[in-house]
Amino acid sequence: SGGAAVPPSLLDAADKAFPNTFVSVLWGMTEGGVTTCEPTSTYEHRRNSAGHGLPGLELSIIDPVGEHLHVGEAGELVMRGPGVFTGYLGQDELYQECLTPDGYFRTGDLARLDDDGYVHLTGRLKDLIIRGGVNISPVPIEDALASHPGVKRVVIVGEPDDRLGERLCAVVVPADSHDITIESLVEWATAQGLPRRYLPESIRVVHDMPQTAVGKIKKNQLRDELFGKAT
């Protein structure tokens, strides 16, 4: 399962619906590099990670200045290996900008690696919401709200705010005829163990969301449609 974020609740539903089928989240990108779980992976690995790199793929996590971080620390996921591409046709300058000094390709994804080398995705650099000067990844919030019985699909975007810069806005496609309120989302998120700073502050109910051919929601376009383009 790949192409878009996969909340743990979807893996739970897949295991229940197809008890004799091995379902695994797969992370990868056009530029190369693939991670996946294997039959020997634990259920927790399948449910809560994007797997580990296939043979030959080196994965690491770097901080904003390019320093490699320790196991368990979150930052930008970088990769190198024989399966990683060697450049953009006719755009060598762009390619060089995407490389670290030691030859890793910068994916733009935020993640951490555990002791077993499994990748735990935490968001996209471009999707970070800056609330009161604090960077907040929408992924854990979306994962928690995705299991709400009245939610068919949900994303968290930054709603412009004069005082804090951005606030956490839940954009929801409701399931069937459910009436979704911000109070019910906050109550659900709290029950899932989200800290107060991760609780959604507003809600927008929509019938559909702009998405790519592979199912990724175009958050920038959605945010512009809801709140207008940033100036």
XYZ file of N, CA and C in Angstrom:
693
model
N 0.855 -1.182 0.000
C 0.000 0.000 0.000
C 0.886 1.225 0.000
N 0.700 2.109 -0.971
C 1.535 3.295 -1.042
C 0.874 4.353 -1.896
N 1.613 5.394 -2.229
C 1.090 6.483 -3.045
C 0.590 7.643 -2.218
N 0.085 7.354 -1.032
C -0.386 8.380 -0.104
C -0.199 7.849 1.306
N -0.363 8.736 2.275
C -0.195 8.317 3.670
C -1.167 7.201 4.021
N -0.684 6.211 4.775
C -1.505 5.061 5.168
C -1.650 5.053 6.687
N -2.800 5.447 7.226
C -2.972 5.445 8.686
C -3.032 4.026 9.233
N -2.590 3.814 10.472
C -2.635 2.474 11.066
C -4.020 1.839 11.031
N -5.079 2.661 11.130
C -6.437 2.111 11.120
C -6.749 1.407 9.803
N -6.122 1.851 8.693
C -6.335 1.194 7.411
C -5.690 -0.185 7.390
N -4.524 -0.316 8.008
C -3.885 -1.630 8.118
C -4.729 -2.559 8.974
N -5.305 -2.038 10.068
C -6.187 -2.845 10.910
C -7.378 -3.361 10.110
N -7.985 -2.469 9.319
C -9.150 -2.844 8.521
C -8.779 -3.872 7.461
N -7.600 -3.720 6.858
C -7.155 -4.666 5.839
C -6.932 -6.049 6.439
N -6.311 -6.104 7.610
C -6.078 -7.398 8.261
C -7.390 -8.084 8.616
N -8.383 -7.296 9.006
C -9.679 -7.864 9.362
C -10.441 -8.354 8.131
N -10.376 -7.569 7.052
C -11.110 -7.922 5.839
C -10.440 -9.050 5.062
N -9.111 -9.103 5.114
C -8.365 -10.108 4.354
C -7.396 -10.835 5.276
N -7.896 -11.707 6.143
C -7.064 -12.328 7.182
C -5.933 -13.201 6.643
N -6.020 -13.663 5.402
C -4.973 -14.520 4.845
C -4.099 -13.791 3.834
N -4.101 -12.444 3.898
C -3.327 -11.628 2.975
C -2.293 -10.808 3.735
N -1.050 -10.803 3.224
C 0.004 -10.003 3.850
C -0.066 -8.590 3.292
N -0.383 -7.623 4.127
C -0.496 -6.230 3.717
C 0.634 -5.434 4.353
N 1.331 -4.667 3.544
C 2.469 -3.888 4.037
C 2.449 -2.500 3.427
N 2.812 -1.517 4.226
C 3.021 -0.175 3.707
C 4.349 -0.167 2.946
N 4.371 0.527 1.818
C 5.591 0.663 1.028
C 5.891 2.128 0.810
N 7.127 2.536 1.129
C 7.556 3.896 0.821
C 8.509 3.843 -0.358
N 8.412 4.808 -1.242
C 9.328 4.878 -2.372
C 9.095 6.184 -3.113
N 9.911 6.441 -4.110
C 9.740 7.637 -4.913
C 10.338 7.404 -6.298
N 9.932 8.237 -7.259
C 10.392 8.082 -8.629
C 11.907 8.090 -8.716
N 12.553 8.896 -7.877
C 14.010 9.014 -7.926
C 14.732 7.758 -7.437
N 13.994 6.786 -6.951
C 14.610 5.524 -6.547
C 14.511 5.286 -5.058
N 14.814 4.077 -4.667
C 14.745 3.733 -3.257
C 13.378 3.213 -2.876
N 13.350 2.049 -2.243
C 12.080 1.443 -1.828
C 12.254 0.827 -0.453
N 11.253 0.991 0.396
C 11.225 0.298 1.682
C 9.952 -0.524 1.757
N 10.005 -1.603 2.484
C 8.811 -2.419 2.673
C 9.021 -3.362 3.849
N 7.924 -3.876 4.367
C 8.016 -4.919 5.387
C 8.114 -6.282 4.700
N 8.598 -7.260 5.436
C 8.733 -8.621 4.934
C 7.917 -9.552 5.820
N 7.678 -10.788 5.380
C 6.879 -11.731 6.201
C 7.397 -11.916 7.616
N 8.695 -11.658 7.832
C 9.262 -11.801 9.183
C 9.044 -10.552 10.034
N 8.548 -9.464 9.425
C 8.301 -8.240 10.189
C 7.164 -8.459 11.172
N 7.239 -7.804 12.310
C 6.185 -7.938 13.303
C 4.946 -7.163 12.865
N 3.833 -7.455 13.521
C 2.606 -6.729 13.225
C 2.775 -5.239 13.527
N 3.464 -4.921 14.610
C 3.685 -3.519 14.955
C 4.516 -2.820 13.888
N 5.497 -3.506 13.318
C 6.283 -2.916 12.240
C 5.392 -2.636 11.029
N 4.536 -3.585 10.685
C 3.656 -3.396 9.528
C 2.670 -2.264 9.769
N 2.177 -2.185 10.994
C 1.133 -1.210 11.320
C 1.695 0.200 11.479
N 2.870 0.320 12.039
C 3.353 1.635 12.461
C 4.608 2.109 11.747
N 5.033 1.425 10.687
C 6.218 1.870 9.965
C 6.002 1.703 8.468
N 6.945 2.239 7.690
C 6.913 2.070 6.235
C 7.926 1.013 5.807
N 8.339 0.162 6.750
C 9.279 -0.895 6.421
C 10.729 -0.448 6.494
N 11.617 -1.304 6.000
C 13.041 -0.976 5.998
C 13.545 -1.022 4.562
N 14.702 -0.423 4.334
C 15.243 -0.354 2.988
C 15.571 -1.730 2.425
N 15.318 -1.902 1.135
C 15.686 -3.144 0.476
C 17.211 -3.244 0.387
N 17.753 -4.446 0.155
C 19.213 -4.616 0.145
C 19.921 -3.598 -0.751
N 20.949 -2.974 -0.204
C 21.736 -2.000 -0.945
C 21.318 -0.561 -0.742
N 20.123 -0.349 -0.181
C 19.645 1.014 0.026
C 20.089 1.513 1.398
N 20.868 2.584 1.409
C 21.306 3.200 2.662
C 20.360 4.342 3.015
N 19.860 4.321 4.223
C 18.946 5.356 4.704
C 19.551 6.048 5.916
N 19.314 7.344 6.006
C 19.794 8.097 7.159
C 18.850 9.268 7.391
N 18.974 9.887 8.554
C 18.156 11.045 8.926
C 19.099 12.213 9.193
N 18.793 13.375 8.600
C 19.647 14.542 8.805
C 18.847 15.697 9.405
N 19.573 16.603 10.050
C 18.933 17.792 10.609
C 18.959 18.917 9.561
N 18.403 20.098 9.867
C 18.325 21.174 8.869
C 19.667 21.635 8.305
N 20.764 21.405 9.028
C 22.068 21.830 8.511
C 22.826 20.677 7.852
N 22.166 19.505 7.741
C 22.772 18.385 7.031
C 23.543 17.395 7.876
N 23.516 17.544 9.207
C 24.215 16.613 10.091
C 23.377 15.352 10.279
N 24.041 14.198 10.237
C 23.331 12.935 10.421
C 22.944 12.760 11.889
N 21.707 12.336 12.115
C 21.174 12.202 13.465
C 21.266 10.762 13.962
N 21.059 10.599 15.256
C 21.108 9.277 15.875
C 19.788 8.540 15.665
N 19.812 7.245 15.892
C 18.613 6.410 15.825
C 17.545 6.981 16.752
N 16.334 7.086 16.240
C 15.219 7.574 17.043
C 14.959 9.053 16.918
N 15.927 9.807 16.367
C 15.748 11.246 16.204
C 15.088 11.544 14.860
N 14.181 12.520 14.857
C 13.423 12.839 13.649
C 14.099 13.942 12.848
N 14.035 13.825 11.543
C 14.586 14.822 10.635
C 14.228 14.455 9.215
N 15.034 14.910 8.256
C 14.740 14.607 6.849
C 15.357 13.268 6.461
N 14.571 12.443 5.777
C 15.031 11.143 5.307
C 15.887 11.331 4.045
N 17.097 10.766 4.062
C 17.980 10.811 2.900
C 18.373 9.390 2.524
N 18.769 9.208 1.258
C 19.065 7.846 0.804
C 20.166 7.852 -0.255
N 20.858 6.725 -0.355
C 21.817 6.516 -1.428
C 21.949 5.006 -1.651
N 22.376 4.644 -2.851
C 22.507 3.227 -3.177
C 22.353 3.008 -4.666
N 22.536 1.779 -5.131
C 22.506 1.486 -6.561
C 21.143 1.692 -7.212
N 20.075 1.728 -6.422
C 18.745 1.930 -6.989
C 18.322 3.376 -7.073
N 19.165 4.273 -6.558
C 18.836 5.699 -6.562
C 19.323 6.322 -7.872
N 18.514 7.183 -8.457
C 18.832 7.761 -9.762
C 20.105 8.606 -9.727
N 20.594 8.965 -10.912
C 21.867 9.702 -10.994
C 21.687 11.109 -11.547
N 20.448 11.600 -11.624
C 20.273 12.988 -12.030
C 18.988 13.243 -12.782
N 18.575 14.526 -12.810
C 17.438 14.984 -13.597
C 17.945 15.399 -14.984
N 17.301 14.905 -16.026
C 17.731 15.198 -17.385
C 17.715 16.702 -17.649
N 18.885 17.242 -17.978
C 18.983 18.653 -18.304
C 18.875 19.590 -17.128
N 18.870 19.055 -15.887
C 18.736 19.900 -14.703
C 19.756 19.494 -13.643
N 21.012 19.518 -14.026
C 22.064 19.072 -13.116
C 22.155 19.953 -11.877
N 21.899 21.257 -12.032
C 21.965 22.153 -10.873
C 20.923 21.773 -9.831
N 19.713 21.445 -10.292
C 18.662 21.009 -9.374
C 19.067 19.726 -8.669
N 19.652 18.800 -9.426
C 20.089 17.530 -8.845
C 21.130 17.756 -7.751
N 22.107 18.608 -8.029
C 23.162 18.861 -7.050
C 22.610 19.499 -5.779
N 21.573 20.316 -5.915
C 20.949 20.950 -4.751
C 20.270 19.923 -3.844
N 19.912 18.773 -4.415
C 19.203 17.736 -3.664
C 20.146 16.743 -2.981
N 21.446 16.904 -3.171
C 22.407 15.975 -2.600
C 23.082 16.558 -1.363
N 23.386 15.682 -0.421
C 24.207 16.075 0.725
C 25.674 15.982 0.307
N 26.604 16.577 1.077
C 28.020 16.504 0.724
C 28.544 15.070 0.600
N 27.933 14.113 1.325
C 28.403 12.731 1.249
C 27.556 11.877 0.300
N 26.806 12.527 -0.592
C 26.165 11.794 -1.679
C 24.799 11.210 -1.410
N 24.150 11.576 -0.317
C 22.782 11.124 -0.064
C 21.789 12.036 -0.796
N 20.714 11.454 -1.290
C 19.658 12.240 -1.931
C 18.635 12.649 -0.882
N 18.280 13.926 -0.871
C 17.327 14.458 0.103
C 15.907 14.214 -0.414
N 15.125 13.446 0.335
C 13.802 13.039 -0.137
C 12.714 14.086 0.102
N 12.933 14.975 1.080
C 11.881 15.923 1.441
C 10.876 15.353 2.419
N 11.013 14.054 2.756
C 10.137 13.424 3.738
C 10.763 13.515 5.122
N 9.939 13.696 6.121
C 10.394 13.706 7.511
C 10.159 12.338 8.120
N 11.138 11.840 8.859
C 11.028 10.482 9.388
C 12.022 10.287 10.520
N 11.939 9.117 11.121
C 12.951 8.661 12.068
C 13.190 7.185 11.792
N 14.351 6.687 12.160
C 14.692 5.278 12.014
C 14.758 4.642 13.393
N 14.222 3.422 13.519
C 14.320 2.752 14.820
C 15.539 1.833 14.852
N 15.708 1.112 15.957
C 16.895 0.279 16.136
C 17.010 -0.823 15.092
N 15.880 -1.231 14.511
C 15.881 -2.299 13.514
C 15.962 -1.770 12.084
N 16.099 -0.451 11.929
C 16.219 0.132 10.611
C 14.906 0.412 9.910
N 13.782 0.289 10.641
C 12.482 0.562 10.037
C 12.233 2.072 9.992
N 11.595 2.507 8.914
C 11.327 3.921 8.679
C 9.966 4.300 9.257
N 9.928 5.322 10.081
C 8.682 5.833 10.638
C 8.483 7.246 10.085
N 7.614 7.375 9.093
C 7.393 8.663 8.454
C 6.614 9.588 9.379
N 7.031 10.843 9.429
C 6.356 11.811 10.296
C 5.793 13.004 9.531
N 6.020 13.060 8.207
C 5.444 14.154 7.445
C 6.306 14.559 6.272
N 5.943 15.676 5.649
C 6.703 16.266 4.557
C 7.203 17.642 4.993
N 8.405 17.984 4.577
C 8.946 19.300 4.930
C 7.984 20.412 4.527
N 7.389 20.294 3.323
C 6.514 21.343 2.821
C 5.157 21.349 3.516
N 4.807 20.258 4.217
C 3.500 20.172 4.866
C 3.523 20.624 6.322
N 4.697 20.940 6.855
C 4.786 21.356 8.246
C 3.933 22.602 8.493
N 3.238 22.592 9.617
C 2.429 23.743 10.017
C 3.198 24.477 11.113
N 3.384 25.769 10.922
C 4.143 26.559 11.892
C 3.161 27.363 12.727
N 2.911 26.887 13.928
C 1.942 27.508 14.835
C 2.682 28.170 15.973
N 2.637 29.477 16.031
C 3.330 30.193 17.101
C 4.815 29.924 17.129
N 5.413 29.719 15.944
C 6.845 29.472 15.868
C 7.251 28.029 16.091
N 6.285 27.129 16.313
C 6.566 25.717 16.562
C 6.159 24.901 15.339
N 7.076 24.077 14.825
C 6.774 23.211 13.690
C 5.944 22.017 14.146
N 4.815 21.797 13.482
C 3.934 20.686 13.823
C 3.692 19.843 12.574
N 3.977 18.547 12.678
C 3.703 17.635 11.573
C 2.241 17.204 11.616
N 1.550 17.219 10.477
C 0.136 16.827 10.481
C -0.085 15.320 10.558
N 0.942 14.506 10.324
C 0.755 13.063 10.199
C 0.141 12.406 11.437
N 0.688 12.616 12.655
C 0.085 11.945 13.818
C -1.353 12.382 14.072
N -1.686 13.620 13.716
C -3.059 14.098 13.897
C -3.977 13.399 12.889
N -3.531 13.325 11.645
C -4.326 12.668 10.612
C -4.509 11.191 10.920
N -3.461 10.531 11.418
C -3.567 9.108 11.766
C -4.613 8.881 12.853
N -4.632 9.763 13.846
C -5.592 9.615 14.950
C -7.018 9.851 14.469
N -7.227 10.881 13.659
C -8.582 11.226 13.223
C -9.109 10.285 12.156
N -8.209 9.607 11.426
C -8.642 8.719 10.350
C -9.472 7.551 10.860
N -9.301 7.191 12.134
C -10.056 6.068 12.694
C -11.404 6.492 13.264
N -11.722 7.782 13.225
C -13.020 8.270 13.694
C -14.122 7.671 12.813
N -15.174 7.079 13.391
C -16.206 6.410 12.588
C -16.946 7.328 11.626
N -16.923 8.626 11.876
C -17.626 9.548 11.000
C -16.747 10.191 9.942
N -15.477 9.744 9.880
C -14.521 10.355 8.957
C -14.191 9.385 7.825
N -14.432 9.817 6.601
C -14.041 9.035 5.428
C -12.613 9.357 5.022
N -12.279 10.646 5.055
C -10.920 11.079 4.739
C -10.651 12.392 5.452
N -9.417 12.576 5.884
C -9.096 13.788 6.633
C -7.649 14.199 6.370
N -7.420 15.494 6.276
C -6.069 16.051 6.257
C -6.047 17.252 7.185
N -4.866 17.570 7.669
C -4.666 18.746 8.515
C -3.854 19.763 7.733
N -4.366 20.980 7.651
C -3.646 22.050 6.956
C -3.542 23.254 7.881
N -2.658 24.167 7.530
C -2.499 25.372 8.323
C -3.479 26.447 7.892
N -4.322 26.884 8.820
C -5.254 27.984 8.553
C -4.590 29.290 8.982
N -4.499 30.267 8.083
C -3.827 31.534 8.431
C -4.422 32.177 9.680
N -3.532 32.683 10.534
C -3.959 33.324 11.777
C -3.061 34.519 12.045
N -3.656 35.671 12.332
C -2.888 36.901 12.516
C -1.928 36.823 13.697
N -2.314 36.128 14.761
C -1.488 36.100 15.970
C -0.456 34.978 15.957
N -0.878 33.764 15.565
C 0.001 32.599 15.643
C 0.628 32.223 14.302
N 0.231 32.882 13.244
C 0.744 32.524 11.928
C -0.134 31.494 11.259
N -0.292 30.333 11.902
C -1.177 29.281 11.415
C -1.828 28.569 12.601
N -3.014 28.060 12.356
C -3.689 27.185 13.311
C -4.010 25.856 12.630
N -4.266 24.837 13.437
C -4.523 23.499 12.909
C -5.974 23.366 12.462
N -6.154 23.177 11.164
C -7.491 23.026 10.606
C -7.664 21.617 10.056
N -8.711 20.928 10.497
C -9.035 19.598 9.990
C -9.995 19.735 8.811
N -9.572 19.243 7.659
C -10.433 19.223 6.476
C -10.948 17.792 6.329
N -12.266 17.631 6.394
C -12.862 16.307 6.524
C -13.861 16.018 5.408
N -13.729 14.827 4.827
C -14.793 14.269 3.995
C -15.540 13.297 4.908
N -16.787 13.599 5.273
C -17.488 12.750 6.235
C -17.913 11.409 5.643
N -18.034 10.412 6.495
C -18.511 9.095 6.091
C -20.031 9.089 6.111
N -20.627 8.672 4.998
C -22.089 8.592 4.886
C -22.725 9.930 5.275
N -23.659 9.886 6.216
C -24.389 11.104 6.576
C -23.993 11.625 7.957
N -22.794 11.289 8.398
C -22.354 11.721 9.719
C -22.220 13.246 9.786
N -22.591 13.786 10.922
C -22.445 15.212 11.191
C -21.193 15.404 12.038
N -20.131 15.898 11.421
C -18.846 16.029 12.104
C -18.693 17.428 12.685
N -18.319 17.504 13.943
C -18.081 18.783 14.598
C -16.651 18.835 15.124
N -16.152 20.032 15.363
C -14.811 20.170 15.907
C -14.735 19.571 17.306
N -15.847 19.660 18.048
C -15.867 19.094 19.405
C -15.675 17.578 19.376
N -16.340 16.918 18.426
C -16.213 15.462 18.357
C -14.807 15.055 17.923
N -14.185 15.839 17.041
C -12.828 15.532 16.613
C -11.834 15.715 17.754
N -11.999 16.791 18.507
C -11.104 17.036 19.646
C -11.260 15.933 20.689
N -12.485 15.544 20.961
C -12.730 14.475 21.935
C -12.089 13.171 21.469
N -12.228 12.862 20.189
C -11.662 11.632 19.639
C -10.131 11.675 19.682
N -9.558 12.802 19.256
C -8.104 12.930 19.243
C -7.526 12.826 20.649
N -8.214 13.412 21.613
C -7.767 13.336 23.005
C -7.784 11.899 23.492
N -8.839 11.162 23.131
C -8.953 9.758 23.532
C -7.859 8.898 22.899
N -7.352 9.345 21.738
C -6.273 8.612 21.071
C -4.906 8.955 21.650
N -4.881 9.866 22.622
C -3.631 10.186 23.300
C -2.842 11.338 22.715
N -3.450 12.126 21.804
C -2.728 13.261 21.242
C -2.558 14.359 22.292
N -1.363 14.959 22.360
C -1.172 16.070 23.306
C -1.982 17.282 22.870
N -2.200 18.184 23.797
C -3.058 19.344 23.557
C -2.605 20.170 22.349
N -1.298 20.300 22.166
C -0.794 21.144 21.070
C -1.102 20.549 19.694
N -1.504 19.271 19.641
C -1.822 18.616 18.378
C -3.324 18.581 18.088
N -4.134 19.106 18.963
C -5.581 19.039 18.769
C -6.025 20.030 17.691
N -6.904 19.595 16.770
C -7.390 20.521 15.730
C -8.167 21.669 16.342
N -8.055 22.840 15.703
C -8.684 24.046 16.243
C -9.868 24.524 15.419
N -9.982 24.019 14.213
C -11.125 24.369 13.369
C -11.382 23.219 12.410
N -12.508 23.278 11.728
C -12.880 22.190 10.817
C -13.493 22.779 9.556
N -13.223 22.143 8.437
C -13.878 22.441 7.178
C -14.389 21.119 6.611
N -15.673 21.030 6.353
C -16.268 19.817 5.808
C -16.409 19.981 4.300
N -15.853 19.041 3.544
C -15.883 19.090 2.083
C -16.387 17.752 1.542
N -16.796 17.756 0.272
C -17.282 16.520 -0.358
C -16.161 15.752 -1.047
N -15.122 16.458 -1.456
C -13.955 15.800 -2.049
C -12.759 16.728 -1.928
N -11.579 16.203 -2.284
C -10.349 16.987 -2.190
C -9.547 16.802 -3.476
N -8.835 17.846 -3.906
C -7.991 17.696 -5.092
C -6.876 16.707 -4.816
N -6.628 15.811 -5.754
C -5.600 14.809 -5.541
C -4.890 14.456 -6.843
N -3.726 13.846 -6.695
C -2.946 13.421 -7.854
C -3.513 12.110 -8.383
N -2.936 11.635 -9.498
C -3.408 10.396 -10.114
C -3.211 9.182 -9.214
N -2.243 9.260 -8.285
C -1.990 8.124 -7.397
C -2.658 8.298 -6.034
N -3.495 9.324 -5.903
C -4.281 9.449 -4.684
C -3.735 10.366 -3.614
N -2.626 11.035 -3.868
C -2.104 11.978 -2.875
C -2.920 13.264 -2.925
N -3.333 13.723 -1.767
C -4.096 14.967 -1.700
C -3.162 16.153 -1.952
N -3.581 17.050 -2.824
C -2.804 18.251 -3.120
C -3.093 19.295 -2.039
N -2.320 19.231 -0.967
C -2.602 20.078 0.188
C -2.474 21.563 -0.131
N -1.471 21.923 -0.908
C -1.303 23.339 -1.238
C -2.513 23.871 -1.993
N -3.003 23.095 -2.967
C -4.177 23.510 -3.728
C -5.403 23.573 -2.830
N -5.551 22.572 -1.962
C -6.690 22.546 -1.052
C -6.669 23.749 -0.118
N -5.495 24.061 0.416
C -5.364 25.204 1.319
C -5.702 26.510 0.591
N -5.249 26.631 -0.661
C -5.551 27.832 -1.443
C -7.050 27.948 -1.715
N -7.709 26.811 -1.982
C -9.144 26.826 -2.255
C -9.943 27.241 -1.015
N -9.459 26.839 0.150
C -10.181 27.138 1.381
C -9.918 28.546 1.905
N -8.657 28.979 1.829
C -8.275 30.219 2.487
C -7.695 31.274 1.549
N -7.564 30.958 0.266
C -6.954 31.883 -0.678
C -5.450 31.715 -0.685
N -4.819 32.159 -1.767
C -3.381 32.018 -1.898
C -2.664 32.976 -0.937
N -1.559 32.472 -0.375
C -0.750 33.286 0.539
C -0.115 34.430 -0.237
N -0.033 35.594 0.403
C 0.574 36.755 -0.260
C 1.921 37.083 0.365
